[in-house]
Short mmCIF file of C-alpha atoms and ligand atoms in Angstrom, two decimals:
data_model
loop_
_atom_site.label_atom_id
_atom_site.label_comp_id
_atom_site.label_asym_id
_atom_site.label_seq_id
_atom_site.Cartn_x
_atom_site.Cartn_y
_atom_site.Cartn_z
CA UNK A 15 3.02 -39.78 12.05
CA UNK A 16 5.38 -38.20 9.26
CA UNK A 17 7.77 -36.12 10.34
CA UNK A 18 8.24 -32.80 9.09
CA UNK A 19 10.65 -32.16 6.49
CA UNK A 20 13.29 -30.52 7.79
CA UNK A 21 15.21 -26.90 6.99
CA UNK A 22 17.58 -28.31 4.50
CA UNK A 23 14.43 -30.23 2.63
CA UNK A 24 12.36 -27.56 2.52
CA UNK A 25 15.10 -25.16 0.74
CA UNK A 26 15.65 -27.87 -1.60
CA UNK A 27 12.37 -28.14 -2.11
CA UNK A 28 11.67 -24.38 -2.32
CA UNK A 29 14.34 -24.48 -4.63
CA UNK A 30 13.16 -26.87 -6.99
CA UNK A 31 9.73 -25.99 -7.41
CA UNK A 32 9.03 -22.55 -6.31
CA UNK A 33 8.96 -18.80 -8.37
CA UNK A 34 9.15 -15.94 -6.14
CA UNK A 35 7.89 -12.97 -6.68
CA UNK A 36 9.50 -9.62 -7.45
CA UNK A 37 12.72 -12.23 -7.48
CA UNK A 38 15.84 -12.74 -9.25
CA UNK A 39 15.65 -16.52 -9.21
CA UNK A 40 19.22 -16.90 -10.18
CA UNK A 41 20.04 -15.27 -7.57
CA UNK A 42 17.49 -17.03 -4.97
CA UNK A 43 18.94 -20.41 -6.52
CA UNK A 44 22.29 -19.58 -4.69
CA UNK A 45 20.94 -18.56 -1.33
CA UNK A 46 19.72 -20.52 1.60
CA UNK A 47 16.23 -19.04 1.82
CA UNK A 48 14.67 -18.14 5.17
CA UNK A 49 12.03 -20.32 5.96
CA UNK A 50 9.41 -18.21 8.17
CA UNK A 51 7.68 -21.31 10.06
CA UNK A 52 5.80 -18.72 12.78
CA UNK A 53 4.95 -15.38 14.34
CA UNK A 54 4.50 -14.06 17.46
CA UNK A 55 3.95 -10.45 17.88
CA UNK A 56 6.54 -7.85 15.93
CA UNK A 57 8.36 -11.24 15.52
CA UNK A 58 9.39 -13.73 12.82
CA UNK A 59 10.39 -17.07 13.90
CA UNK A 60 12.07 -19.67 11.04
CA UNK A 61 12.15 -22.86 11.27
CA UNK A 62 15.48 -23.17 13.22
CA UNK A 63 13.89 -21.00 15.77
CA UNK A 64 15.84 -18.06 15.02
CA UNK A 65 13.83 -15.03 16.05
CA UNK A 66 13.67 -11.99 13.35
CA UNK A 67 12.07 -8.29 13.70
CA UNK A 68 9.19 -7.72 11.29
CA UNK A 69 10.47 -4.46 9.87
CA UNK A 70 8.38 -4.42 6.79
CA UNK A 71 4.98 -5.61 8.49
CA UNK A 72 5.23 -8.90 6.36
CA UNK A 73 5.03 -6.25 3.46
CA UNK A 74 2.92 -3.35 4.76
CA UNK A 75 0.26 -5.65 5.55
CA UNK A 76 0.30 -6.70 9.67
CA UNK A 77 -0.60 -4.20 11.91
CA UNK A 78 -1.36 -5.72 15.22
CA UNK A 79 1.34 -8.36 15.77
CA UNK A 80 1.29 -11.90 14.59
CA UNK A 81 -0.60 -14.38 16.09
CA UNK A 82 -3.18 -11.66 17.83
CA UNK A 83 -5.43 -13.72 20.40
CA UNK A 84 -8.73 -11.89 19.07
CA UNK A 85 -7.70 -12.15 15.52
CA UNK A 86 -6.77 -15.87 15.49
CA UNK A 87 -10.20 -16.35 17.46
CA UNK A 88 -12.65 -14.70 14.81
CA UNK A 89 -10.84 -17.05 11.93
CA UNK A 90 -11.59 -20.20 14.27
CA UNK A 91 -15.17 -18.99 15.01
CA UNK A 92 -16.20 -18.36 11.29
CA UNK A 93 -14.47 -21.71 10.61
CA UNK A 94 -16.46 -23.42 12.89
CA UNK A 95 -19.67 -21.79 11.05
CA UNK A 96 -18.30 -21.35 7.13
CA UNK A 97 -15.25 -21.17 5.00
CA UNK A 98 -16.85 -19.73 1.77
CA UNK A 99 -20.23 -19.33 -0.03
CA UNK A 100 -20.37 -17.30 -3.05
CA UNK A 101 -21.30 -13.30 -3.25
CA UNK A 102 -22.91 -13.71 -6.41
CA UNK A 103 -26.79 -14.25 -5.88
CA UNK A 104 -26.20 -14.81 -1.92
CA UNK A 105 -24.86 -12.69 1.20
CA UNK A 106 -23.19 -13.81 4.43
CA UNK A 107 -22.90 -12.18 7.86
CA UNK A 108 -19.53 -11.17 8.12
CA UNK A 109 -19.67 -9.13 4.93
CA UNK A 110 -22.48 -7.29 5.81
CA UNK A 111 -21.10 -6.14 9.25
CA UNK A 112 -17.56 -5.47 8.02
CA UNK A 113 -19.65 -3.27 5.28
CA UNK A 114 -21.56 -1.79 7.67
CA UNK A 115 -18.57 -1.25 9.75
CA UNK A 116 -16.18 0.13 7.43
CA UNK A 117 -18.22 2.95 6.15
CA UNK A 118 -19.00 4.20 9.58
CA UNK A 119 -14.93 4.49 10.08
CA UNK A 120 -14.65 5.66 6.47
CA UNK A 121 -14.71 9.22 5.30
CA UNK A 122 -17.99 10.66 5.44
CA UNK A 123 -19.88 10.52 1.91
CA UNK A 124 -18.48 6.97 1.09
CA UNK A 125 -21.27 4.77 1.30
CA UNK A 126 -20.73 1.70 -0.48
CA UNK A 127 -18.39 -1.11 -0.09
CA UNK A 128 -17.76 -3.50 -3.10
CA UNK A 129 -15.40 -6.34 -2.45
CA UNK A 130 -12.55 -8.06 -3.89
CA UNK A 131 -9.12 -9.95 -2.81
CA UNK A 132 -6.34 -7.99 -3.46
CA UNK A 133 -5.12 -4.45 -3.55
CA UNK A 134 -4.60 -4.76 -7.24
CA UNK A 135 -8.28 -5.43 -8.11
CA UNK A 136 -9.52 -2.87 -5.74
CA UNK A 137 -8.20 -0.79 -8.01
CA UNK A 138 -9.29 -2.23 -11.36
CA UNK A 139 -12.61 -2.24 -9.99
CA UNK A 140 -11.96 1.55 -8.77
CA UNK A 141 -11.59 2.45 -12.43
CA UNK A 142 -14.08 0.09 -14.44
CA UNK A 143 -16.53 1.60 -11.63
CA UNK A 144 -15.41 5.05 -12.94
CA UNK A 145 -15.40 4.37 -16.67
CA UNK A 146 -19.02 2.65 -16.47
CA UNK A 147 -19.82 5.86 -14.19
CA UNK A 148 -19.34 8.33 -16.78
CA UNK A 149 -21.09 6.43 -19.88
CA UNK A 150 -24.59 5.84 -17.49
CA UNK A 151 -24.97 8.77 -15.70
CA UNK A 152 -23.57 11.49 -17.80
CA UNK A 153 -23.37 10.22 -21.47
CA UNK A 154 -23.02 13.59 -22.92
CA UNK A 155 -20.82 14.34 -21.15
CA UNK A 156 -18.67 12.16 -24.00
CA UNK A 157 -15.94 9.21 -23.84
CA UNK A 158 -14.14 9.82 -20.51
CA UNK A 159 -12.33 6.45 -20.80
CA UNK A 160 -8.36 7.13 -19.57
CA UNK A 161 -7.06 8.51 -16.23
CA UNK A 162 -4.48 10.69 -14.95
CA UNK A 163 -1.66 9.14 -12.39
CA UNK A 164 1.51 10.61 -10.81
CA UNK A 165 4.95 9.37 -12.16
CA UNK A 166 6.14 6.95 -9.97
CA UNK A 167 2.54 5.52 -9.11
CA UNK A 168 2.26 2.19 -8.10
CA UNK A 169 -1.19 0.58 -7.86
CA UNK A 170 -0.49 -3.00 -8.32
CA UNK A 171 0.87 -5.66 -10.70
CA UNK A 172 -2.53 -6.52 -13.18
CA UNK A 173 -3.18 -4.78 -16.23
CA UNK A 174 -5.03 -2.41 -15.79
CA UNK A 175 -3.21 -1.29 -12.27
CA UNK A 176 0.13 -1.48 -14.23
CA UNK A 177 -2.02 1.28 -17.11
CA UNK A 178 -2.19 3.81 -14.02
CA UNK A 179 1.09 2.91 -12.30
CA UNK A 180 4.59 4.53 -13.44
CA UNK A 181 7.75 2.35 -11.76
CA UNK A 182 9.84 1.97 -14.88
CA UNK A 183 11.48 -0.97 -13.75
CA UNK A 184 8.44 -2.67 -13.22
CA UNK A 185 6.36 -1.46 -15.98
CA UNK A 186 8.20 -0.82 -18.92
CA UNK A 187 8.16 -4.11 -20.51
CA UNK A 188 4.26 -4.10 -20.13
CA UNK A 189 3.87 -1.19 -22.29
CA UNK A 190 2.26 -2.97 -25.26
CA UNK A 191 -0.27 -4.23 -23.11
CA UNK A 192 -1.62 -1.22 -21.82
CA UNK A 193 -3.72 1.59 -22.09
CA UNK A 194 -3.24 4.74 -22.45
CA UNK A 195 -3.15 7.28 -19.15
CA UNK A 196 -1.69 11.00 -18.73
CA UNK A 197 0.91 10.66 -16.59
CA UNK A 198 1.69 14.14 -13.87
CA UNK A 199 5.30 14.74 -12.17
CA UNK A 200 4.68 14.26 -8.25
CA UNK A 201 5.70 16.00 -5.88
CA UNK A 202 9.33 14.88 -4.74
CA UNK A 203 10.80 17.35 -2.17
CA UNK A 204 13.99 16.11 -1.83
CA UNK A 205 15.10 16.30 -5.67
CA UNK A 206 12.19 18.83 -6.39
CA UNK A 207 11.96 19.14 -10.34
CA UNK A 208 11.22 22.68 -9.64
CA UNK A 209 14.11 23.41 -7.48
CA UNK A 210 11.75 25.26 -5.32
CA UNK A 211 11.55 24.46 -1.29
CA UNK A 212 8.03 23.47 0.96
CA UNK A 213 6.50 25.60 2.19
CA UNK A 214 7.94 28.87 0.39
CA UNK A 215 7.37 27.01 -3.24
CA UNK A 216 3.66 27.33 -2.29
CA UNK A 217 3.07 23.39 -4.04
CA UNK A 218 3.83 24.96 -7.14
CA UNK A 219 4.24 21.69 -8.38
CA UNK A 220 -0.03 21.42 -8.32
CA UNK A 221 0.13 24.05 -11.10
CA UNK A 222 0.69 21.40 -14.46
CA UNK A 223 -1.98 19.08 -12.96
CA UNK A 224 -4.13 22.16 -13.46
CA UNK A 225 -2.83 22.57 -16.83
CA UNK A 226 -3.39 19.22 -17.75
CA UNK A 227 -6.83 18.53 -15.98
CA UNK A 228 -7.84 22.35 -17.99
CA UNK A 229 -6.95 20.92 -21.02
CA UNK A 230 -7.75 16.80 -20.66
CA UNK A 231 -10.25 17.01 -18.42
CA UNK A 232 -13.09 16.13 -21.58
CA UNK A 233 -11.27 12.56 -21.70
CA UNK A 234 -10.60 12.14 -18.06
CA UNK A 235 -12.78 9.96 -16.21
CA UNK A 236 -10.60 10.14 -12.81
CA UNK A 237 -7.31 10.99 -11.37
CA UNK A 238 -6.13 8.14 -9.12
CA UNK A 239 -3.19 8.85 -6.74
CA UNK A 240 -1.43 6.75 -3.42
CA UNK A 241 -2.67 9.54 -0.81
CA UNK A 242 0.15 11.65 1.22
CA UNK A 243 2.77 8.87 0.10
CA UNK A 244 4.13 7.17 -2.70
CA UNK A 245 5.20 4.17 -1.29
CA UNK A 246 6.27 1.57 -3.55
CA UNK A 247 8.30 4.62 -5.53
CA UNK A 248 10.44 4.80 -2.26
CA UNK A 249 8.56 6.32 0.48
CA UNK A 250 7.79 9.70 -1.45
CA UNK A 251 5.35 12.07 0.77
CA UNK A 252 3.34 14.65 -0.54
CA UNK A 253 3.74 18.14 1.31
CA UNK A 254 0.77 19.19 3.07
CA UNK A 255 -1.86 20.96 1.72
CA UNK A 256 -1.39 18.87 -1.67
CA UNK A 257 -4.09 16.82 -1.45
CA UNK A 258 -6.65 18.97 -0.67
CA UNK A 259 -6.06 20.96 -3.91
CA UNK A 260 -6.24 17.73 -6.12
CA UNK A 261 -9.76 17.45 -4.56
CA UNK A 262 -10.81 20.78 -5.24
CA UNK A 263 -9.15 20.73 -8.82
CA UNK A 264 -11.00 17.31 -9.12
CA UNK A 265 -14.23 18.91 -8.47
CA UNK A 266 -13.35 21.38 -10.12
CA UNK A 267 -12.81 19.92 -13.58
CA UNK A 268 -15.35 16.96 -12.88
CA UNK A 269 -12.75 14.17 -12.80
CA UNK A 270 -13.33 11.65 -10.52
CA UNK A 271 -10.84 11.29 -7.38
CA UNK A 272 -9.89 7.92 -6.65
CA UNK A 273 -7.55 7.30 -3.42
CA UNK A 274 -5.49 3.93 -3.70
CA UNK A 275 -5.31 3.55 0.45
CA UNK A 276 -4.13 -0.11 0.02
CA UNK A 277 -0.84 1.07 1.83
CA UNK A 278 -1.86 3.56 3.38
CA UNK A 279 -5.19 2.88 5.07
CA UNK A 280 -6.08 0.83 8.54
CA UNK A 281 -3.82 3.72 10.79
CA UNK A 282 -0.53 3.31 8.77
CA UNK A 283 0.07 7.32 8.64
CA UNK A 284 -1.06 7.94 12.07
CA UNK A 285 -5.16 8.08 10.91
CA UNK A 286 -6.89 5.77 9.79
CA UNK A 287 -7.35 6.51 6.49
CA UNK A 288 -4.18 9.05 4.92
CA UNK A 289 -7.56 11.43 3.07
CA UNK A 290 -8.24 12.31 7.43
CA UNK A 291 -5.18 14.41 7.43
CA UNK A 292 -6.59 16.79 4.48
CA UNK A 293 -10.37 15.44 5.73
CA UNK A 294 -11.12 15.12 1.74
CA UNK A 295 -13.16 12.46 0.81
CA UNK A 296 -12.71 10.83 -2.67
CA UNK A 297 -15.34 9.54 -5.25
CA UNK A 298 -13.83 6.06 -4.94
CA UNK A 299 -11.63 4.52 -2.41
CA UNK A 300 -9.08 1.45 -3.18
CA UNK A 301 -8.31 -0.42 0.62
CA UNK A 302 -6.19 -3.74 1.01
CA UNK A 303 -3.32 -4.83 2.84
CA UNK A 304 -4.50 -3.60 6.71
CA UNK A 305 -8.22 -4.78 6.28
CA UNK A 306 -8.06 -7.53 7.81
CA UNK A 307 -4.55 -6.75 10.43
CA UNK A 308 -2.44 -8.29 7.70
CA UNK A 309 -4.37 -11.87 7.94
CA UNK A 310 -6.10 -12.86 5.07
CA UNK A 311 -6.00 -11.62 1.21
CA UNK A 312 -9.53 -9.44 1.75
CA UNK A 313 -9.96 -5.79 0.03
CA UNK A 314 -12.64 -3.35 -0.70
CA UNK A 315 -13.76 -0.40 -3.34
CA UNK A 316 -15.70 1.90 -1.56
CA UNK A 317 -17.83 5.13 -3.39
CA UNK A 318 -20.43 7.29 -3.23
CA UNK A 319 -24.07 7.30 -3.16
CA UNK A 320 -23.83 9.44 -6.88
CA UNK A 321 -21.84 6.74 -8.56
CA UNK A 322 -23.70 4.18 -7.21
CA UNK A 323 -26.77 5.56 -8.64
CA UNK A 324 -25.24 5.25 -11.87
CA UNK A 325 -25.43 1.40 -12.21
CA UNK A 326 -29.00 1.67 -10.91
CA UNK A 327 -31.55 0.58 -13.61
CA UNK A 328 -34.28 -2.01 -14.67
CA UNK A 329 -32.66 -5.59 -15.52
CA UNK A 330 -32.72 -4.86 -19.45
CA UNK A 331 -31.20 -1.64 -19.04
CA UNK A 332 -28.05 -3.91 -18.67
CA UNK A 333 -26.40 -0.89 -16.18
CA UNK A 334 -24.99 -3.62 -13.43
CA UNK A 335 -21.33 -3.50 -12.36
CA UNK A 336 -20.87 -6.64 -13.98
CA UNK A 337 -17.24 -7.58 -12.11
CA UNK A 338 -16.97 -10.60 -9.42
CA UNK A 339 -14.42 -12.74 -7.98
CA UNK A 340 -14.71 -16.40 -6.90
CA UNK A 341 -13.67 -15.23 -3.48
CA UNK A 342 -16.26 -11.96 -3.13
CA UNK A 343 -16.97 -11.34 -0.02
CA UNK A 344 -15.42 -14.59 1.76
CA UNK A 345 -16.56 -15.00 4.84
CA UNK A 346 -13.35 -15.67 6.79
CA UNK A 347 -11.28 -12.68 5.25
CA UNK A 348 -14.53 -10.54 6.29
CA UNK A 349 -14.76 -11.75 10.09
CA UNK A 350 -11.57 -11.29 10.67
CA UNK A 351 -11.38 -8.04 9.53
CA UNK A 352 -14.20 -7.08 11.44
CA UNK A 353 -12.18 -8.30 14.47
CA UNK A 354 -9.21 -5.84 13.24
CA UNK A 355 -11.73 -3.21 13.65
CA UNK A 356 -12.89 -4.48 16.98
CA UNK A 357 -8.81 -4.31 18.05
CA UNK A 358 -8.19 -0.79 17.03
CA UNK A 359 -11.02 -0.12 19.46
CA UNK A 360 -10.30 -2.48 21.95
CA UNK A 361 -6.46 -1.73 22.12
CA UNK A 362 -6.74 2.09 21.11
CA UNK A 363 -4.31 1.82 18.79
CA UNK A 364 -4.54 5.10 17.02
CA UNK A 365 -4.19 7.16 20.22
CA UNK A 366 -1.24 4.91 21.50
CA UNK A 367 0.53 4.93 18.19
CA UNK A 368 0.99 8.96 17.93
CA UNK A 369 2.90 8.97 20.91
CA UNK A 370 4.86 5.92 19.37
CA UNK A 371 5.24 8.49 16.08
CA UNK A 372 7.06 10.89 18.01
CA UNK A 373 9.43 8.97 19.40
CA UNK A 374 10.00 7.12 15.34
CA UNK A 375 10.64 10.95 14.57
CA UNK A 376 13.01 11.25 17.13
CA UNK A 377 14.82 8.09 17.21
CA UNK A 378 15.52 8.62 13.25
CA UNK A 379 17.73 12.23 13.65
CA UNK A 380 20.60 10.58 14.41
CA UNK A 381 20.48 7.86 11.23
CA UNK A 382 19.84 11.57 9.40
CA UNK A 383 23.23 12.44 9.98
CA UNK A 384 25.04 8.98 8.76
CA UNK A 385 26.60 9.75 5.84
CA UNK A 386 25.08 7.98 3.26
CA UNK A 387 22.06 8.97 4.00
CA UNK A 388 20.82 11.72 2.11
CA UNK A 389 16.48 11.93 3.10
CA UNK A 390 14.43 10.45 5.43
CA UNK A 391 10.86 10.37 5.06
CA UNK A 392 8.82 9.90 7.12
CA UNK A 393 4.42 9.80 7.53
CA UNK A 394 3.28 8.09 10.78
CA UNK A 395 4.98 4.68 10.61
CA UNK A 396 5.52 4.67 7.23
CA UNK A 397 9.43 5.32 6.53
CA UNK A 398 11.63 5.44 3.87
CA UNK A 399 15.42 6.19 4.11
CA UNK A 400 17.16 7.18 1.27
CA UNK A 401 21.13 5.80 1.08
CA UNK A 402 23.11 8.06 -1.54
CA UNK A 403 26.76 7.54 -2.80
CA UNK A 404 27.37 11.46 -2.34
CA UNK A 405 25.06 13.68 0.16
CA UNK A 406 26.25 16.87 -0.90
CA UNK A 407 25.60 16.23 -4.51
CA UNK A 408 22.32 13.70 -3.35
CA UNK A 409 24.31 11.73 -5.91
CA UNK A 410 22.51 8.06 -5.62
CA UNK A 411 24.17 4.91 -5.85
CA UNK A 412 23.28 2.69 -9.12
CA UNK A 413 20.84 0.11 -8.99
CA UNK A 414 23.91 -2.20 -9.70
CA UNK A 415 25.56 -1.56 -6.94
CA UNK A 416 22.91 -2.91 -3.91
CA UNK A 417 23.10 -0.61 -1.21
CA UNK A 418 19.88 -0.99 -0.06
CA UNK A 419 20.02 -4.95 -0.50
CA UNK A 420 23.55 -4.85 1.16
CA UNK A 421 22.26 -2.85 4.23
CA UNK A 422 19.30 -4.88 4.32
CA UNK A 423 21.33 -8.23 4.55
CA UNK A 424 23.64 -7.09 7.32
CA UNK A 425 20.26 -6.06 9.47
CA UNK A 426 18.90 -9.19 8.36
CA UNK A 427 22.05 -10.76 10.38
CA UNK A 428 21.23 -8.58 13.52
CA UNK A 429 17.77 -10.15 13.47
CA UNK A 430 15.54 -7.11 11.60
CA UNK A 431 13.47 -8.50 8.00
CA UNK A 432 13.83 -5.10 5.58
CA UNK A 433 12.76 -5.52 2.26
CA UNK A 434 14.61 -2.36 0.58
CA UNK A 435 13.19 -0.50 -2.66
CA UNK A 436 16.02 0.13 -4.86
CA UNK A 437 18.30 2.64 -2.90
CA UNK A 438 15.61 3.44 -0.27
CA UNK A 439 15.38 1.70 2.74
CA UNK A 440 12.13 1.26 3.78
CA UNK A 441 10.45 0.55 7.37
CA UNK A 442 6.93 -0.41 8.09
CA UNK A 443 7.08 -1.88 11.26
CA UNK A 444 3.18 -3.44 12.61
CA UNK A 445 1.79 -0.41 14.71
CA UNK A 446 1.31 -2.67 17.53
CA UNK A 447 5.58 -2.82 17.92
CA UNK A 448 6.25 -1.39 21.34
CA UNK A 449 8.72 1.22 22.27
CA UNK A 450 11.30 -1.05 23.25
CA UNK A 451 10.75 -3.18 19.47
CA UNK A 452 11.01 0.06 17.43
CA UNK A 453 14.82 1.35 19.51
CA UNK A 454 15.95 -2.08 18.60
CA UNK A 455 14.95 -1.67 15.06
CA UNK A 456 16.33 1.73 14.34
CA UNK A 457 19.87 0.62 16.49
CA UNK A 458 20.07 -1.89 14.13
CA UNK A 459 18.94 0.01 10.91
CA UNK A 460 21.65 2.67 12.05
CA UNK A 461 24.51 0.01 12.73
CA UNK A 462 23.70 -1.41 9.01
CA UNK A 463 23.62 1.57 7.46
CA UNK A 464 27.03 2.65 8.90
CA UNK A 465 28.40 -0.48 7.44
CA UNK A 466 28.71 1.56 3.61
CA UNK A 467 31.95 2.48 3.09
CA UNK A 468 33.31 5.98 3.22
CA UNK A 469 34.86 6.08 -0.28
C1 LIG B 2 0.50 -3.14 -2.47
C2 LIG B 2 -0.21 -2.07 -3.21
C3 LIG B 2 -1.14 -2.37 -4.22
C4 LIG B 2 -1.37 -3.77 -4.71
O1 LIG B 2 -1.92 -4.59 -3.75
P1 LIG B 2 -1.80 -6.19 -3.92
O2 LIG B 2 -2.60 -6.73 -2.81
O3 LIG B 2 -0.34 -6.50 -3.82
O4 LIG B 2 -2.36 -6.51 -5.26
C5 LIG B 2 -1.84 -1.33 -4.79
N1 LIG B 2 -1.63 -0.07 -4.41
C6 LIG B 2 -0.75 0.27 -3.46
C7 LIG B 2 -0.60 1.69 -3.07
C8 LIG B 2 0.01 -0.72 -2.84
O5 LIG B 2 0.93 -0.39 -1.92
#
């Protein structure tokens, strides 16, 4: 038997022949990285053995603990039956019960599920599916080939999710490559463009969407949005009531409305899916990271029976979707997020986690009042925690300056894995973290934090 390399090899290793994503290799060159070897519930354990909270839910993905018993088991069962066969021209078991499963749990008038891998293509396929949509089933309607997105969208890091998404930082250098969208101010509460105040302002901030859906609407063929938060933009909610009135104005101007749950779906804002709390139901839904408990790279476009109709035809007519993946469908990704279905049931996880909610709610007031900390916000356990050089003024820090990296490594040291977004501290812990887990986390968020200086 060979023994395994050790810490120091594999950081050479990593080192040598690794590219990290979202990563400032430089940087990662000079640093010891930590080497994540297991997991065992809200835990991280590296290969020293060092035990680490998973504040970020291994990035918004992990929702019932590492290492779950009944999750572990369905992966080992489908093993022992199938790895992979293809989607194309053949079906498989799994994928027709976690189909069959995930549009009774979905909202009602979604009714088909069309697979892919990643959160990213969920949402390609979301708007191909629209695009092809609009020339089938209504071609006089004319060339409704572009989309309107929020500013600060973030739907993932191919082409065409980069086209709808709005993250400067990440974006800008893509521009030549993609198409092109109307773009509509979000709501942002805490630096509200309108320097109005929820709920007095009335969302007066939905008034230039209806401009621009009034006046666009000819060339629109959907408006895609992250439901009740923007995440990747830093944790940005959407007051309520918002929502609901993109629907209607949707339906209204007969542009499609396409959800991108991939962060928020599978009970991450206290529902299952973030469209319950306005109990809208969109023409086409995007879901990822939870599917399958944060397990295995599995996600899913689901629509309606009217779009679906759309592709229907004889052969010749040449109206299939034609979009596939060499991994459509896989068998293992689908059984085990069947089984991450069969937990939330099993465990009651939704009804256990609003209590859990309330106590997040509570637990954050006093890292409120730290002064550097100009917003929290805050849907189910999805949290982001703005650091600002100046809370008065809600001046923020540069970029350059790292607060929210800084904080992050000093909870890192107190044994709690944050992976900051720009200024905003952000914390997604695994909705299966217990009482006890989350106090720990937020004691050490709130020690970290205090460690800005007063200047
Ligand atoms: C993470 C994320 C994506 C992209 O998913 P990947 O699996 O990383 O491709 C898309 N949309 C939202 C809202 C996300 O948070």
């Amino acid at each position: 038997m060979t023994r395994p390399p050790s810490t120091k090899q594999l950081r050479n290793w990593d080192h040598r022949y690794l590219w990290h994503p979202f990563t400032q290799m430089q940087e990662w060159a000079q640093e010891d990285p930590l080497i994540i070897k297991r997991g065992n519930g809200s835990y991280l354990i590296d290969t020293e053995g060092k035990r680490y909270l998973d504040g970020t839910s291994s990035i918004w993905v992990n929702l019932h603990g590492h290492r779950h018993p009944v999750l572990n088991q369905a992966i080992t069962k489908q093993l022992n039956s199938i790895a992979h066969s293809t989607f194309l021209g053949l079906s498989n078991p799994p994928a027709i019960e976690l189909a069959r499963a995930l549009i009774q749990i979905a909202p009602k008038g979604l009714t088909r599920v069309f697979y892919s891998d990643n959160g990213s293509t969920a949402v390609e396929i979301a708007l191909k599916m629209a695009v092809q949509y609009w020339q089938q089933r209504h071609p006089k309607a004319g060339p409704k080939n572009t989309f309107l997105h929020l500013k600060m969208a973030y739907h993932g890091d191919t082409i065409g999710a980069v086209s709808v998404g709005n993250i400067a930082l990440f974006h800008s250098r893509f521009k030549p490559l993609l198409f092109p969208t109307l773009a509509a101010e979000p709501p942002y509460c805490y630096r509200c463009p309108l320097k109005l105040a929820y709920p007095s302002c009335k969302i007066a901030c939905i008034d230039p969407i209806e401009q621009i859906l009034k006046r666009r609407h000819r060339e629109l063929a959907g408006f895609i949005i992250e439901p009740l938060m923007q995440a990747a933009a830093g944790m940005i909610p959407q007051p309520a009531g918002y929502l609901k009135r993109v629907r209607e104005l949707c339906t209204k101007y007969k542009v499609l409305f396409i959800t991108d749950e991939v962060a928020t779906g599978f009970g991450r804002t206290g529902k299952m899916f973030a469209c319950e709390h306005e109990r809208i139901t969109p023409d086409l839904m995007a879901i990822s990271k939870g599917l399958t408990g944060g397990y295995m790279p599995l996600a899913a476009t689901l629509t309606t029976d009217e779009i679906y109709q759309g592709f229907l035809g004889t052969y010749d007519e040449f109206k299939t979707f034609f979009h596939g993946h060499s991994f459509t469908g896989n068998p293992l990704g689908c059984a085990v997020a069947l089984a991450n279905l069969q937990v939330f049931r099993q465990e009651k996880t939704l009804s256990r986690l609003s209590a859990k909610i309330k106590m997040l709610t509570q637990w954050l007031k006093p890292i409120a009042d730290i002064p550097h900390v100009g917003d929290i916000r805050q849907r189910g356990f999805m949290v982001g925690i703005e650091l600002v050089q100046d809370k008065t003024t809600k001046t923020p820090y540069p970029l350059s300056a790292k607060a929210g990296h800084h904080v992050a490594a000093i909870a890192r040291s107190k044994g709690l894995i944050l992976r900051p977004i720009g200024n905003v501290l952000v914390l997604i812990p695994p909705l299966s973290t217990t009482t006890e887990e989350l106090k720990k986390m937020l004691g050490i968020i709130k020690k970290s934090i205090e460690t800005l200086h007063n200047d």
